[in-house]
Amino acid sequence: MSIVPKETIEVIAQSVGIPTLHADVSAALAPDVEYRLREIMQEAIKCMRHAKRTVLTADDVDSALTLRNVEPVYGFASGDPLRFKRAVGHKDLFYIDDREVDFKEIIEAPLPKAPLDTAVVAHWLAIEGVQPAIPENPPIDAISAPTENKRIEHVKDDGLPVDIKLPVKHILSRELQMYFDKIAELTMSRSNTPIFREALVSLSKDSGLHPLVPYFSYFIADEVTRSLADLPVLFALMRVVQSLLRNPHIHIEPYLHQLMPSMITCIVAKRLGHRLSDNHWELRDFSANLVASVCRKYGHVYHNLQIRLTKTLIHAFLDPHKALTQHYGAVQGISALGASAIRLLLLPNLETYMQLLDPELQLEKQKNEMKRKEAWRVYGALLCAAGKCLYERLKLFPGLLSASTQPALRSNKRVATNNPNKRKSSTDLSASQPPLKKMASDASMSSMDSAAPVAGTMDGFSAQLPNPIMMQASSSGQMADGIAAAGAIRRGQEGNHHAQRVSTVLRQAWKEDQGAGHLLASLHDVFGEGIFSFIQPPEISFFL
Amino acid sequence: MEDEEMEKKVQQYLHRKGFRLTELALQEERNRLSTTSLSDVSLSRSDNDPARYYDGYNKLRTWAYNSLDQYKHELLRVLYPVFIHCFMDLVAEGHTQEARSFFHRFREDHELMHSRDLQKLEGILSPLHLEEMDLARSLRENKFRIKLCEYSYELLLQYLQKTQALVMLGIINERIIFEVSAGQPSLISDDADVVALVGTSKDLAKQINQKEVHWGLIEDSVEERMEKALSDSDKTEAESKDADAEDNNKARNSLIKKSSEGGKQGGPLNKKLKKDKVVGATGKNNKSEASMVSAAPRVKPELTLPATPVEVEQSILEDLRNRAQLNNLALPSVSFYTFLNTHNRLNCSSISNDGSLVVGGFSDSSVKVWDMAKIGQPAKTSSSQGENGSSQGEHLSLTSEGKRPYTLFQGHSGPVYSAAFSPFGDFLLSSSSDSTIRLWSTKLNANLVCYKGHNYPVWDVQFSPVGHYFASASHDRTARIWSMDKIQPLRIMAGHLADVDCVQWHVNCNYIATGSSDKTVRLWDVQTGECIRMFIGHRSMVLSLAMSPDGRYMASGDEDGTIMMWDLSTGRCVSPLAGHNSCVWSLAFSCEGALLASGSADCTVKLWDVASSTKALKVDDTKAGSTNRLRLLKALPTKSTPVYNLRFSRRNLLFATGALSLGS
């Protein structure tokens, strides 16, 4: 039947003082009421259109009523569209949230701020058909979408003469050209000035830079190959890349193919910088993180992006003829890609690689101190990567410690417990983080003296790492005794824990995490105690 | 025996004359008579059964949907009229509930094509409403005209005959006129054209559209005189060059002839001055760009036109010389005026010809005028101040004059729905829901006249291209022509079936076009006040109109975002285009007519290529009804600002206005 039911008419009749309305009357009135309502809405919509709006307001209904010479409905005037709320429990019943207001409150309240007066501002929506990228115009990505539509339209337009555009010279505005020159100059010669920092901020924020992206990507690719020996320039270039990647208004995907080789070069090049003292490690780390961020951001669009990248990296890593610096870069590159990349790519090759690395690490076998330092760098990077992976694994199963099923350890090891105190674990986490970072970047490099400051539960690692002999022992896998001893000490230190409280639930979880147990054991084989710094201290204490 | 013979003769007669349906009905009748009285009884019983509509329609529908693919779309066209008449019959017989359920059951079939009509019809609940509602009445009174090819028509007849679908047959007989054409079924793409036409309005339109329209430009306009000066100088070269282009030559010859007449009136002194100025380096450029306009024929003005002051003429000439040439490769620059802090109260806005004045009409009855030249200057000196417009406005009001940065015109007593500047920017018209039109002087900042004549809100008001005269459109279903010096309208154009929503002058001032809620656009002769063209094709209310500068074409935009181009002389649609996602508030042609700009509630300005599509049309002019889509050249999105108004300046700079609407 009609939208307005008879009952509604009866209710309205009662509200205007007609207690009993004959059923026939309400039945006859209902359709007419609906018709009148529709009529009013039709007029109201006309008023809305002429007020150039697409949302109906109470004012429109009032105007429509006035048009029909009906008294308007008072009390609903509002500049905004009414806000309806859905009635709880009903699918399509709405009401206006009309709360009661205390008069006193209104009177006592300070005067509201006067609304701002209407103003007119002018800007260029387009200059000769091209939208300038200014804040008043919508950002570029909104613009790039319709161009595709346009292309489709072009195809559809048969009958019409389609003008074929000859390849045109890409015209850059004067301002953009100057901007580009300035940035290039800063990058090449003054990358340590504060101005360069400002420039980077501008690169990462400005909305009108899109036309320059091809020039930048060419510039970067070009300069990276040319100035491999100039570390500051390389660093500056990578920072430019970083800023460009951050800029939300730039559509950089089409240029990634040009930028990726340069970035990878900065990770795995044999030599970066011309002096031995140049800290090219930092550049490699920086670029590795950059590449990883690209993978995270665009990996879903270009599914083979990461595959190609890892191929390059693993290739560099597994080639024994490559320099240690290249190995280092590869390890950092992979480890920046995340725990799963480490687990799948690094860990399976770890043992073989360590055999290769071992001779380089030892004072007796590698006389060249430079080479040895490099080897320690690689070692540190590997340790860090493996630790990261392990840490991720353990974080996945926060509550449990893994049983080591490795035969060598099984005899004297038992397991772990749940750390019921989450907060504690997280603070531990943060506690363990800085030293490991530090370790990765410089601790192992500067051999003897760096260990001392690392305190607390970490000392085992820090103290032992610089000691090549100790490490050698651990890596050879004959460490059972040593571990037991260390474990005993730790247990003594944190004796308040109760390893025996292993519930059946936990036991279940172990099974799932036996992988992690294996992992730890094998990592332990390779790295010795060094790896323990990646496990949260309370847990490690029980692990041992 | 005699009867039979008689019947046979009648039948033969009918057959000869081609009254197939009547013939069929006759047969039906006879069959019925010859059948037993039993079926007679059953028939009469079913006569009052509301379900028979449902069954009949349902069967017809199933049949149509299962028919041959090639003829299906033609047969489906029959469904809509049958559907609405079934519904209205049911209502008329008082079966409201059945009518409802019938309507809802089949409504979605027609939703795509006729949603707006359906919305209206849905409200019909009693026989009384049928009388009262215009749409229903016109549907009842008029017949649908449906084009079918011969074979589909036969199919339909066979079906109706075989199934004895009397109710359907009755409706089809009564309400539909078939235009049977031999040969192949029409294209699916013509569907819109074929079904949207309703009964006699189509006839009327046809009849009306027979009349002659002189769409040419006014002779002896400033532009023409300039043209002439150019053509004089170029004549010697041009004659040899353009020998191949016959059309062009003719046009030019006639033009030269006329302009020499015009020159006499214009006064030799004036003319010489212009000639000297114009014949410069820019001369050739201008000529080629204006060729589309100059090719148009010239007509005499039917109104006595006001004289343009000399200094105004000078500035126009200056503008013409500096006009940027636009085509599908050279797009215009767009200057956008954004209204800030309007609180949803801005109803309309308009820009003066040179873009220096911007007016806004507000729902609080006020009219505000901004002088952009004044605002622009201090803004330029302190351009580093930042992009925050409102603070800039505040700042200005405080520093420069110590008061508000606009001129406030108060006088209306209802929302202002339209405002328009005179061609030279010295007068301003505003129309309001208080049913008055007011004339303001932008020089004196005062109200000069209040024109009372309409009885309902005046939706739109527009100055004629030469000033002095103006046209208004109102809710009272009329459009009126006024002159500034009389408080009574000069002409009343009545004929639209619903509100007249927008009005636009033809370039030669002899015609006005009106767009209406009845989904038609009409062209009226200003001198006689008669409707001389009716353009049918829009599916919702027409919101905006624009005339091409050569006077031959007209563009109209509607509520659904469709923009249509019409040829004034033939009354046909040149190119429909689904242009926007929402209401098209404004349309504007570039000065030489190569581009069409449209502004919409979907927050975009779009630029369309008119030149190439009309060119294509000239090539295959014979092919009637060919639907050339206008080519979209560029869509310029704004930052959540619906575009209210567009205007090309005489130098072909595009001005646009809109109110920033955040949060919605």
PDB file of N, CA and C in Angstrom, chain B residues 234-245 249 252:
ATOM      1  N   ASP B 234      42.925  42.068 -46.945  1.00  0.00           N
ATOM      2  CA  ASP B 234      43.371  40.767 -47.440  1.00  0.00           C
ATOM      3  C   ASP B 234      42.772  40.395 -48.777  1.00  0.00           C
ATOM      4  N   LYS B 235      41.859  41.219 -49.200  1.00  0.00           N
ATOM      5  CA  LYS B 235      41.022  40.769 -50.306  1.00  0.00           C
ATOM      6  C   LYS B 235      41.849  40.345 -51.514  1.00  0.00           C
ATOM      7  N   THR B 236      42.819  41.139 -51.821  1.00  0.00           N
ATOM      8  CA  THR B 236      43.572  40.853 -53.036  1.00  0.00           C
ATOM      9  C   THR B 236      44.229  39.478 -52.968  1.00  0.00           C
ATOM     10  N   GLU B 237      44.805  39.172 -51.822  1.00  0.00           N
ATOM     11  CA  GLU B 237      45.429  37.858 -51.700  1.00  0.00           C
ATOM     12  C   GLU B 237      44.371  36.771 -51.610  1.00  0.00           C
ATOM     13  N   ALA B 238      43.395  37.084 -50.825  1.00  0.00           N
ATOM     14  CA  ALA B 238      42.424  36.050 -50.495  1.00  0.00           C
ATOM     15  C   ALA B 238      41.703  35.517 -51.724  1.00  0.00           C
ATOM     16  N   GLU B 239      41.485  36.417 -52.659  1.00  0.00           N
ATOM     17  CA  GLU B 239      40.705  36.008 -53.818  1.00  0.00           C
ATOM     18  C   GLU B 239      41.356  34.839 -54.535  1.00  0.00           C
ATOM     19  N   SER B 240      42.649  34.957 -54.709  1.00  0.00           N
ATOM     20  CA  SER B 240      43.324  33.877 -55.418  1.00  0.00           C
ATOM     21  C   SER B 240      43.439  32.640 -54.546  1.00  0.00           C
ATOM     22  N   LYS B 241      43.683  32.843 -53.281  1.00  0.00           N
ATOM     23  CA  LYS B 241      43.927  31.726 -52.371  1.00  0.00           C
ATOM     24  C   LYS B 241      42.694  30.859 -52.172  1.00  0.00           C
ATOM     25  N   ASP B 242      41.611  31.522 -51.944  1.00  0.00           N
ATOM     26  CA  ASP B 242      40.438  30.779 -51.491  1.00  0.00           C
ATOM     27  C   ASP B 242      39.535  30.343 -52.628  1.00  0.00           C
ATOM     28  N   ALA B 243      40.103  30.327 -53.797  1.00  0.00           N
ATOM     29  CA  ALA B 243      39.270  29.976 -54.938  1.00  0.00           C
ATOM     30  C   ALA B 243      38.646  28.602 -54.770  1.00  0.00           C
ATOM     31  N   ASP B 244      39.387  27.697 -54.123  1.00  0.00           N
ATOM     32  CA  ASP B 244      38.861  26.342 -53.992  1.00  0.00           C
ATOM     33  C   ASP B 244      37.744  26.261 -52.970  1.00  0.00           C
ATOM     34  N   ALA B 245      37.832  27.025 -51.950  1.00  0.00           N
ATOM     35  CA  ALA B 245      36.808  26.931 -50.903  1.00  0.00           C
ATOM     36  C   ALA B 245      35.606  27.774 -51.285  1.00  0.00           C
ATOM     37  N   ASN B 249      34.087  31.509 -49.828  1.00  0.00           N
ATOM     38  CA  ASN B 249      34.083  32.649 -50.714  1.00  0.00           C
ATOM     39  C   ASN B 249      32.731  33.334 -50.736  1.00  0.00           C
ATOM     40  N   ARG B 252      32.141  35.201 -47.724  1.00  0.00           N
ATOM     41  CA  ARG B 252      32.901  36.427 -47.644  1.00  0.00           C
ATOM     42  C   ARG B 252      32.320  37.500 -48.557  1.00  0.00           C
TER      43      ARG B 252
END
